[in-house]
Short mmCIF file of C-alpha atoms in Angstrom, two decimals:
data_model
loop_
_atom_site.label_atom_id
_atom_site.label_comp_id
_atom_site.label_asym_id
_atom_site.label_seq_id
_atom_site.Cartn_x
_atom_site.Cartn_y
_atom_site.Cartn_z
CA UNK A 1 107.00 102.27 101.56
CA UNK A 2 106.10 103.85 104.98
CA UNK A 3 104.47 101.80 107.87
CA UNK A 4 101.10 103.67 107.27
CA UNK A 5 101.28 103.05 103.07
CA UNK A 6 102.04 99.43 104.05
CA UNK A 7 98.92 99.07 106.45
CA UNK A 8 96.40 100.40 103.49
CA UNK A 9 98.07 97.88 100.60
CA UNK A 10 98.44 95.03 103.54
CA UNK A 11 94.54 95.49 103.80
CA UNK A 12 93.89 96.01 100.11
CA UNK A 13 95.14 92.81 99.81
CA UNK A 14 92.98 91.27 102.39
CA UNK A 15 89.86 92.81 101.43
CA UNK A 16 90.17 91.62 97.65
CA UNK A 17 90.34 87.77 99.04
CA UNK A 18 88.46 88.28 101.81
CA UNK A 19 85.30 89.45 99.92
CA UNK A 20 85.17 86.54 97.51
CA UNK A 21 87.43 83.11 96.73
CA UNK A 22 90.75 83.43 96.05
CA UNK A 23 90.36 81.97 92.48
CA UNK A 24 88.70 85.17 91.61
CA UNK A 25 91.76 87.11 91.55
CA UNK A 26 94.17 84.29 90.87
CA UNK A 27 92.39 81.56 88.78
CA UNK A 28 94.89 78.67 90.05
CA UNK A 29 95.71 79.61 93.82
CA UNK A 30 93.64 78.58 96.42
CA UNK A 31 94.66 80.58 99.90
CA UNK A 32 93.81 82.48 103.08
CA UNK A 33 95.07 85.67 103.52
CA UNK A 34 95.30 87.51 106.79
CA UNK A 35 98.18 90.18 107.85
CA UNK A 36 100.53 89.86 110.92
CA UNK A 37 102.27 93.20 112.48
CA UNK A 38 105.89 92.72 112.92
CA UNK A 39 107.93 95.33 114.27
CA UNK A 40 106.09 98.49 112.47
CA UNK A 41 105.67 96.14 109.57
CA UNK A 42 101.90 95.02 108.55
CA UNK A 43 102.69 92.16 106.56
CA UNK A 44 100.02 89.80 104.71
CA UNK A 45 100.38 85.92 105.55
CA UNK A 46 98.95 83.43 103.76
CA UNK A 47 97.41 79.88 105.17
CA UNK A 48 97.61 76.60 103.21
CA UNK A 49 96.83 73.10 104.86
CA UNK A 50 98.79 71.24 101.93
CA UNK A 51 95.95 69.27 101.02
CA UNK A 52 96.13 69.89 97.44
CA UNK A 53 98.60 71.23 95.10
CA UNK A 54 97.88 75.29 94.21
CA UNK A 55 99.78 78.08 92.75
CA UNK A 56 103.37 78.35 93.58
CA UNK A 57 103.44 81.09 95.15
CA UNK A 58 101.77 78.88 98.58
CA UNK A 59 102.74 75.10 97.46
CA UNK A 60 106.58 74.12 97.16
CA UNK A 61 106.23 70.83 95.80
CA UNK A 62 104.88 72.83 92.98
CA UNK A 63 107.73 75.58 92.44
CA UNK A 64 110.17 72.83 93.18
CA UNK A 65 108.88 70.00 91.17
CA UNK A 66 105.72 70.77 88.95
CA UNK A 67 108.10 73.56 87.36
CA UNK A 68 111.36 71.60 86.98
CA UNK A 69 109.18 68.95 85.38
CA UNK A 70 107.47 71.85 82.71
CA UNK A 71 110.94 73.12 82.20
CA UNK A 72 111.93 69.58 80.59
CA UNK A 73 109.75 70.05 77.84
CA UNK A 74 113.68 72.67 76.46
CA UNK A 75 114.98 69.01 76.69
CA UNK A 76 112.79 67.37 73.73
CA UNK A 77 115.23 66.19 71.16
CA UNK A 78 116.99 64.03 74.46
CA UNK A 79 113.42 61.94 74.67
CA UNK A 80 115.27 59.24 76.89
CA UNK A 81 117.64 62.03 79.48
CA UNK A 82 114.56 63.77 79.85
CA UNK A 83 111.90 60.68 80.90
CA UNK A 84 114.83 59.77 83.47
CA UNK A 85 114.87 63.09 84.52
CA UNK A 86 111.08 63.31 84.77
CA UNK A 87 111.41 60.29 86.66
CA UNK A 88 113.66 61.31 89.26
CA UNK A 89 111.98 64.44 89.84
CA UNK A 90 108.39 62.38 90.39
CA UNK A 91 110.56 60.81 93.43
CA UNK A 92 110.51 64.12 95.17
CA UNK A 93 106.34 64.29 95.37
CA UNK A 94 106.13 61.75 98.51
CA UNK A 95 109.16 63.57 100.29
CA UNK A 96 108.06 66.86 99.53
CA UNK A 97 104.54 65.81 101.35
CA UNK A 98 106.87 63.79 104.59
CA UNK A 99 108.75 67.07 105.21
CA UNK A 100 104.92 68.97 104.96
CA UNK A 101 106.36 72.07 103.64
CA UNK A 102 103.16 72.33 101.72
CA UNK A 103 101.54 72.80 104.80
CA UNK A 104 102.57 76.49 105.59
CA UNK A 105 102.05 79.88 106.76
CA UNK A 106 103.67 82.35 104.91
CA UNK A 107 104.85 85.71 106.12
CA UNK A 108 104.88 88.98 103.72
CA UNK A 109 103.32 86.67 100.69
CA UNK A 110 101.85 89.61 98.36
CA UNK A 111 101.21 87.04 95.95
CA UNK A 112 103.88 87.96 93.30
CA UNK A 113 106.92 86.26 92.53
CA UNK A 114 109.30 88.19 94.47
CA UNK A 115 108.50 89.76 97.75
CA UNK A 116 111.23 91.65 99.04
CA UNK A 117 112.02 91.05 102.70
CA UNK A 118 111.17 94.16 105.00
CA UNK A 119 114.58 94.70 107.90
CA UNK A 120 112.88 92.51 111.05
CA UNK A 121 114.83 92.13 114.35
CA UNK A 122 115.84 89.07 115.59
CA UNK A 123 113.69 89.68 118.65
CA UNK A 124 110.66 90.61 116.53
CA UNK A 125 111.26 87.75 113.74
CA UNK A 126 111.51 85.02 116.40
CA UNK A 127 108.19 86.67 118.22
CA UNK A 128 106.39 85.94 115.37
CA UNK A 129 107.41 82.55 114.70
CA UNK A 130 106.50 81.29 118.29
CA UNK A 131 103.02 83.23 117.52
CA UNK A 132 102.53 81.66 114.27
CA UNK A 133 103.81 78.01 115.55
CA UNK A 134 101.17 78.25 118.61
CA UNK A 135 98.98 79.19 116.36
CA UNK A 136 99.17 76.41 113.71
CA UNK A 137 101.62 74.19 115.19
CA UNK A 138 101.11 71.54 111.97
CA UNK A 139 102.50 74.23 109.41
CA UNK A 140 106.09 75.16 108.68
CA UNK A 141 106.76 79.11 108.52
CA UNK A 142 107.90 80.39 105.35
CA UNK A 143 109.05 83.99 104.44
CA UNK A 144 110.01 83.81 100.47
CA UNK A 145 112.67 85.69 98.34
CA UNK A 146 115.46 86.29 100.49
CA UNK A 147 118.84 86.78 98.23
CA UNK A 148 122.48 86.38 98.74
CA UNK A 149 122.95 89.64 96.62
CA UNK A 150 121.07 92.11 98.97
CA UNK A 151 119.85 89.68 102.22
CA UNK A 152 122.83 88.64 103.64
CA UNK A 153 122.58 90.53 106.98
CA UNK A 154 118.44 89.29 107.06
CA UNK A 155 119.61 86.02 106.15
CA UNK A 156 121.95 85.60 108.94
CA UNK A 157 119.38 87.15 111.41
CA UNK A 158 116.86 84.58 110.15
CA UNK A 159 119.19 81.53 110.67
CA UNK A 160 120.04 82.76 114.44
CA UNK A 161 116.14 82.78 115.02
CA UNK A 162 116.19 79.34 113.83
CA UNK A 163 115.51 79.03 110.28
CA UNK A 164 116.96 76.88 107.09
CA UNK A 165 117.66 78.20 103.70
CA UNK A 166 116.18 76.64 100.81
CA UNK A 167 117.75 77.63 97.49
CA UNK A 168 114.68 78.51 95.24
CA UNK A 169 116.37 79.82 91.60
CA UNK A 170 118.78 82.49 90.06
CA UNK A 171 117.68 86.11 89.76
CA UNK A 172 119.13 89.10 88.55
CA UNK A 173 120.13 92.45 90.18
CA UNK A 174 120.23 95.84 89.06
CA UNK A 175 121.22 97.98 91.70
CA UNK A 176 121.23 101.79 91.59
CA UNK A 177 121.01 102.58 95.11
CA UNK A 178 124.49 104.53 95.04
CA UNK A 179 125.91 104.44 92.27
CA UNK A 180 124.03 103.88 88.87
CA UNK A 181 125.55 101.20 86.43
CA UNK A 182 126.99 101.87 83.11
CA UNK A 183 124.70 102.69 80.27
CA UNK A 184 125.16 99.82 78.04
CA UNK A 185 124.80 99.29 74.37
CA UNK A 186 121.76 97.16 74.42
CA UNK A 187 119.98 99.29 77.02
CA UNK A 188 120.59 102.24 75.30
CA UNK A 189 118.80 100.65 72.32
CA UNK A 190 116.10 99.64 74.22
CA UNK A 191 115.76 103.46 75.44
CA UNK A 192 115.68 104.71 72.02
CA UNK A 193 113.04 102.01 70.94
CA UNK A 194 110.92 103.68 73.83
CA UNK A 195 111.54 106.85 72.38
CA UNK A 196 111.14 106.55 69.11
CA UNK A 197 108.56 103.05 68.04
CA UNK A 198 105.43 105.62 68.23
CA UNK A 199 103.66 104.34 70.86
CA UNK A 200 101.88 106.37 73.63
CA UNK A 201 103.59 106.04 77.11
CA UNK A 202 100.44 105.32 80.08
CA UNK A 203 101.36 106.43 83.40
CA UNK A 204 99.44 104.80 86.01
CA UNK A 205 97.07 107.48 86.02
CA UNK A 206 96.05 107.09 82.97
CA UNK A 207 95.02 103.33 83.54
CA UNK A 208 91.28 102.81 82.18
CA UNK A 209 89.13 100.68 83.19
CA UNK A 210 89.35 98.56 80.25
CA UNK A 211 93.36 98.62 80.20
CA UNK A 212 92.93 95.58 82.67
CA UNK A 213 91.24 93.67 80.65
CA UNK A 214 93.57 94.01 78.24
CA UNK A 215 96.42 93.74 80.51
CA UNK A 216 95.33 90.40 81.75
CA UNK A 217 95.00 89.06 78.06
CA UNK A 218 98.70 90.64 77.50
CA UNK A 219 99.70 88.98 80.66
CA UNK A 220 98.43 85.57 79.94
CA UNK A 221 99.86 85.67 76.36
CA UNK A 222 103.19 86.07 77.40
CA UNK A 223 103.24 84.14 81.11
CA UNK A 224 100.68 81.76 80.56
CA UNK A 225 100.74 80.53 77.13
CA UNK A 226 104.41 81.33 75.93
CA UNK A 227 106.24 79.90 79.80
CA UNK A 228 103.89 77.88 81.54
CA UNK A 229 100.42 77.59 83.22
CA UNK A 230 101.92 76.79 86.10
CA UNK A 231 102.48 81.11 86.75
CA UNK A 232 99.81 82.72 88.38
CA UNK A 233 96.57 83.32 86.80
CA UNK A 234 95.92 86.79 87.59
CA UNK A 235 93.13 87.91 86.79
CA UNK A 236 91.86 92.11 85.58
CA UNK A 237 89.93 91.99 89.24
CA UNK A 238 93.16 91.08 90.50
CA UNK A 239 94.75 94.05 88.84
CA UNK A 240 92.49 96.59 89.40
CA UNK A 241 92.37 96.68 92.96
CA UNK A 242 96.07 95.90 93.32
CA UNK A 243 96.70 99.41 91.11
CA UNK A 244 93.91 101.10 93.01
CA UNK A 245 94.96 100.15 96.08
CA UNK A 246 98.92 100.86 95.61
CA UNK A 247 100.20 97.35 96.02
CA UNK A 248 101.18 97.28 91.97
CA UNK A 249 101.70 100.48 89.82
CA UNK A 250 100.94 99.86 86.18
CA UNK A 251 102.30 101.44 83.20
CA UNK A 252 102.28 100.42 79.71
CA UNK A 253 102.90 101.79 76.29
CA UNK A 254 99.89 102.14 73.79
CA UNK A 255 99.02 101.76 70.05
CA UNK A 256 97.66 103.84 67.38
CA UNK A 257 94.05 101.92 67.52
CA UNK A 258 93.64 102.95 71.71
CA UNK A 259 94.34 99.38 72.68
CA UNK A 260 97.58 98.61 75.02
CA UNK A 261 100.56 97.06 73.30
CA UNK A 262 102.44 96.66 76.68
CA UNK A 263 102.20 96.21 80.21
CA UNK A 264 104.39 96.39 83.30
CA UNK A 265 103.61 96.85 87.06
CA UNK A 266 105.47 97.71 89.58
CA UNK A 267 106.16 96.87 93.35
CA UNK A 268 108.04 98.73 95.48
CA UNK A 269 109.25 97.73 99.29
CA UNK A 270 111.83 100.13 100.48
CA UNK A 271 114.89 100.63 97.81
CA UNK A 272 113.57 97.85 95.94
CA UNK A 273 111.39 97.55 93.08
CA UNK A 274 110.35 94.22 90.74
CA UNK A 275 108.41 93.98 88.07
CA UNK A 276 105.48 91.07 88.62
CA UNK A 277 103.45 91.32 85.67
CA UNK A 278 104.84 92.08 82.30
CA UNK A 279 102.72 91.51 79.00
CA UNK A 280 103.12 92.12 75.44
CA UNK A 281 100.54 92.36 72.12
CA UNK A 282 102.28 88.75 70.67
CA UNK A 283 100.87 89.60 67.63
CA UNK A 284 102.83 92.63 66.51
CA UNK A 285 106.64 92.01 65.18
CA UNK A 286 109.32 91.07 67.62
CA UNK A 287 111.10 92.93 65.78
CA UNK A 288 109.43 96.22 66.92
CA UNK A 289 110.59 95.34 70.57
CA UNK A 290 107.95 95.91 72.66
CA UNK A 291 109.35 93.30 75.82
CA UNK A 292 112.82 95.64 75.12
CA UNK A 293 110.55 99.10 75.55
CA UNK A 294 109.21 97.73 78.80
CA UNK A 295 112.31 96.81 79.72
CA UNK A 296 113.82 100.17 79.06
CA UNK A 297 111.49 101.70 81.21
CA UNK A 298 111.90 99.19 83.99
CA UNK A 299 115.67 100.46 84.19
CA UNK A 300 114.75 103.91 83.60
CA UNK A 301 112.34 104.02 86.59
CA UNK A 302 115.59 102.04 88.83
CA UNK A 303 118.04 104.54 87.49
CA UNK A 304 115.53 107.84 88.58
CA UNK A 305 114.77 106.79 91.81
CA UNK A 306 117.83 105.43 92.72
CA UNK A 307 116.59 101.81 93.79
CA UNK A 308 117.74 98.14 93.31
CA UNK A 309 115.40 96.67 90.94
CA UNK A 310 115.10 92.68 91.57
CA UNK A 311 114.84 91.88 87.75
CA UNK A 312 113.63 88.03 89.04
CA UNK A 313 114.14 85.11 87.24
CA UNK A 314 114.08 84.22 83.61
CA UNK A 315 115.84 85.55 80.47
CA UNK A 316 119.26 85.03 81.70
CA UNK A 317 121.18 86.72 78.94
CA UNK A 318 118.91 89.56 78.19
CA UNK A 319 119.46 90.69 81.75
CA UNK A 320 122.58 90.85 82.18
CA UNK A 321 123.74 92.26 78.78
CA UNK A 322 121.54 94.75 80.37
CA UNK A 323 123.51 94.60 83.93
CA UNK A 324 121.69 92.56 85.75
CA UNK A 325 124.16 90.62 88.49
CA UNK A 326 123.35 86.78 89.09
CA UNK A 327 122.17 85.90 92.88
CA UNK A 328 120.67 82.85 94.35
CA UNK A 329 117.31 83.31 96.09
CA UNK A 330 116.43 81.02 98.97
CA UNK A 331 113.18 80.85 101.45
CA UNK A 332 113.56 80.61 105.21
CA UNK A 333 111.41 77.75 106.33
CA UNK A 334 111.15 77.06 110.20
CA UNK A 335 109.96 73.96 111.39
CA UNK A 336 111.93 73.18 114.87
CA UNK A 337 108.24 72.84 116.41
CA UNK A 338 107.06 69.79 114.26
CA UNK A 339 107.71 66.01 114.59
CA UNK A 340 111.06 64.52 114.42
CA UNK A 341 110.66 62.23 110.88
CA UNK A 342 109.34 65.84 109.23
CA UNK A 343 112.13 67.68 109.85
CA UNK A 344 114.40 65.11 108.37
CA UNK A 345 112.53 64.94 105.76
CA UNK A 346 113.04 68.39 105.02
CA UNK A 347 116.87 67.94 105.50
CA UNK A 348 117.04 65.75 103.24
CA UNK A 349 114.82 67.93 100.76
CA UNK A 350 117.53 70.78 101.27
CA UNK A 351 120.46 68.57 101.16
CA UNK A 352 119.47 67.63 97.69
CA UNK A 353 118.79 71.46 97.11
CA UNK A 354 121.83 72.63 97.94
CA UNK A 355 123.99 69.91 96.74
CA UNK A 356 122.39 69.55 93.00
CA UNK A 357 119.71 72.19 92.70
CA UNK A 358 122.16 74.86 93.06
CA UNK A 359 124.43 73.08 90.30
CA UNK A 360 121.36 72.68 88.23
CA UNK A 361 120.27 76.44 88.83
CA UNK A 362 123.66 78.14 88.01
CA UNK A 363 124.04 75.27 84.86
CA UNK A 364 120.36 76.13 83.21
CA UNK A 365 120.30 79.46 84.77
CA UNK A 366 116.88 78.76 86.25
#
């Protein structure tokens, strides 16, 4: 992704939520979005005052809590572990709010679930922070999906500009950046069901119109109703202009009758690629292994163009019967500038991270 690519999708983005509310392109996120330049980076930032919970992506108390809470529905046949459990975790609202990490900016926030972090300097990083503190000096800054896998060196410049690490969940890692990994038996099925199932490959420019419509229906059938509501809404608006204006590149594999089976799209920041939205027809057989296909080509696309492909959370032993190497992914949160009792109120909310939600994340592989 070149500085002047980077400048065009970093104002994409801000002219799809500047022109109308934020809602329109992601039904349950309410935001502000503005950019920042940072070194020859233009980076989007988004603005939340806390007030009210929204979309994960801006609102920790909701990827912290709200989802451990949905995820104890796997725990239904242990009624009485998982109302203690529920119970504990409702604890964590009021010190969640005391350590105000709700109340944020957020640095290179593209609104997808993994944003890979661009190679900042330590004098540019800690630049920005005193900019953003003067700024807003009520919000913590928060820069999302930093990994032990492939951050290490960002990580450490982060925590010598002053930030903390909060562990955020388990992802997976498939890196072909130098050396491609070992064909394996299951991937090499999944290739062949590409090959051979009979459906029509769509390159992204071959995207319709429609195709987003569908795509968001695909999306919400798998995301929405199969995980949880608590993923973001996207909407086809939101699509659209993210494929037209090269934040996302879409492909997907369709049927016989015209109609998309499958959906994947694809972002890109350096060497690294993930794979936001992913959607399947729900209706037609698992057996015919249309999530596999888009998988297959997800790996495909890595192994071609030589990147590492941030497979994100989720589906822990699809991915790595596939290859995919377990890493912990953390956000940086400063907040040196804010009041005393906040800041130890966001110890404590990483002491408890680090002590039992890594345990918990390795354990349930979340």
């Amino acid at each position: 992704m070149t500085e002047i690519d980077n400048t065009a999708k970093a104002n994409s983005l801000c002219e799809l939520f500047g022109s109308a509310p934020s809602e329109n392109a992601i039904g349950n996120l309410s935001t502000h979005v503005g950019f920042r330049q940072i070194d020859r980076h233009v980076l989007p930032v988004t603005i939340n005052s806390g007030t009210r919970p929204t979309c994960y992506l801006c609102c920790p108390s909701v990827a912290y809590i709200d989802y451990a809470r949905d995820e104890l529905r796997h725990f239904s046949e242990h009624r009485l572990l998982s109302a203690m459990l529920d119970g504990l975790l409702k604890l964590g609202y009021p010190l969640i709010r005391a350590a105000g990490l709700d109340r944020q900016v957020q640095v290179n926030n593209w609104l997808i679930a993994t944003n890979p972090v661009p190679d900042v300097t330590l004098d540019a990083l800690q630049a920005v922070t005193q900019a953003i503190t003067q700024e807003h000096p009520g919000h913590v800054v928060v820069w999302r999906s930093l990994n032990d896998f492939s951050d290490r060196e960002t990580m450490r410049t982060f925590c010598q500009a002053g930030y903390q690490m909060y562990p955020a969940r388990q992802i997976y890692m498939f890196d072909c950046r130098d050396a491609e990994p070992k064909i394996g038996r299951d991937e090499r099925r999944d290739r062949t069901l590409l090959d051979e199932a009979g459906f029509t490959l769509v390159t992204p420019e071959e995207f319709r119109d429609d195709d987003f419509v569908r795509a968001q229906l695909l999306y919400r059938h798998l995301y929405l109703e199969k995980y949880t509501w608590l993923n973001p809404q996207y909407t086809a608006a939101f699509m659209r202009t993210a494929h037209a204006g090269g934040i996302l590149e879409f492909w997907g594999t369709r049927a016989a009758d015209g109609q998309l089976a499958g959906v994947i799209a694809f972002f890109d920041r350096g060497r690294t690629m993930t794979a936001p939205i992913v959607g399947y027809d729900s209706t037609v057989p698992q057996a015919i292994g249309l999530y596999r296909m888009l998988m297959a080509l997800a790996a495909k696309r890595a192994r071609e163009r030589k990147m590492l492909y941030n497979m994100s959370a989720g589906a822990a032993s699809f991915k790595r019967n596939r290859g995919g190497i377990a890493a912990l992914e953390y956000s940086a949160v400063y907040n040196a500038h804010l009041a005393p009792t906040t800041r130890l109120a966001a110890c404590l909310v990483r002491a408890i991270l680090e002590r039992v939600g890594i345990a918990m994340l390795r354990s349930f592989e979340l």
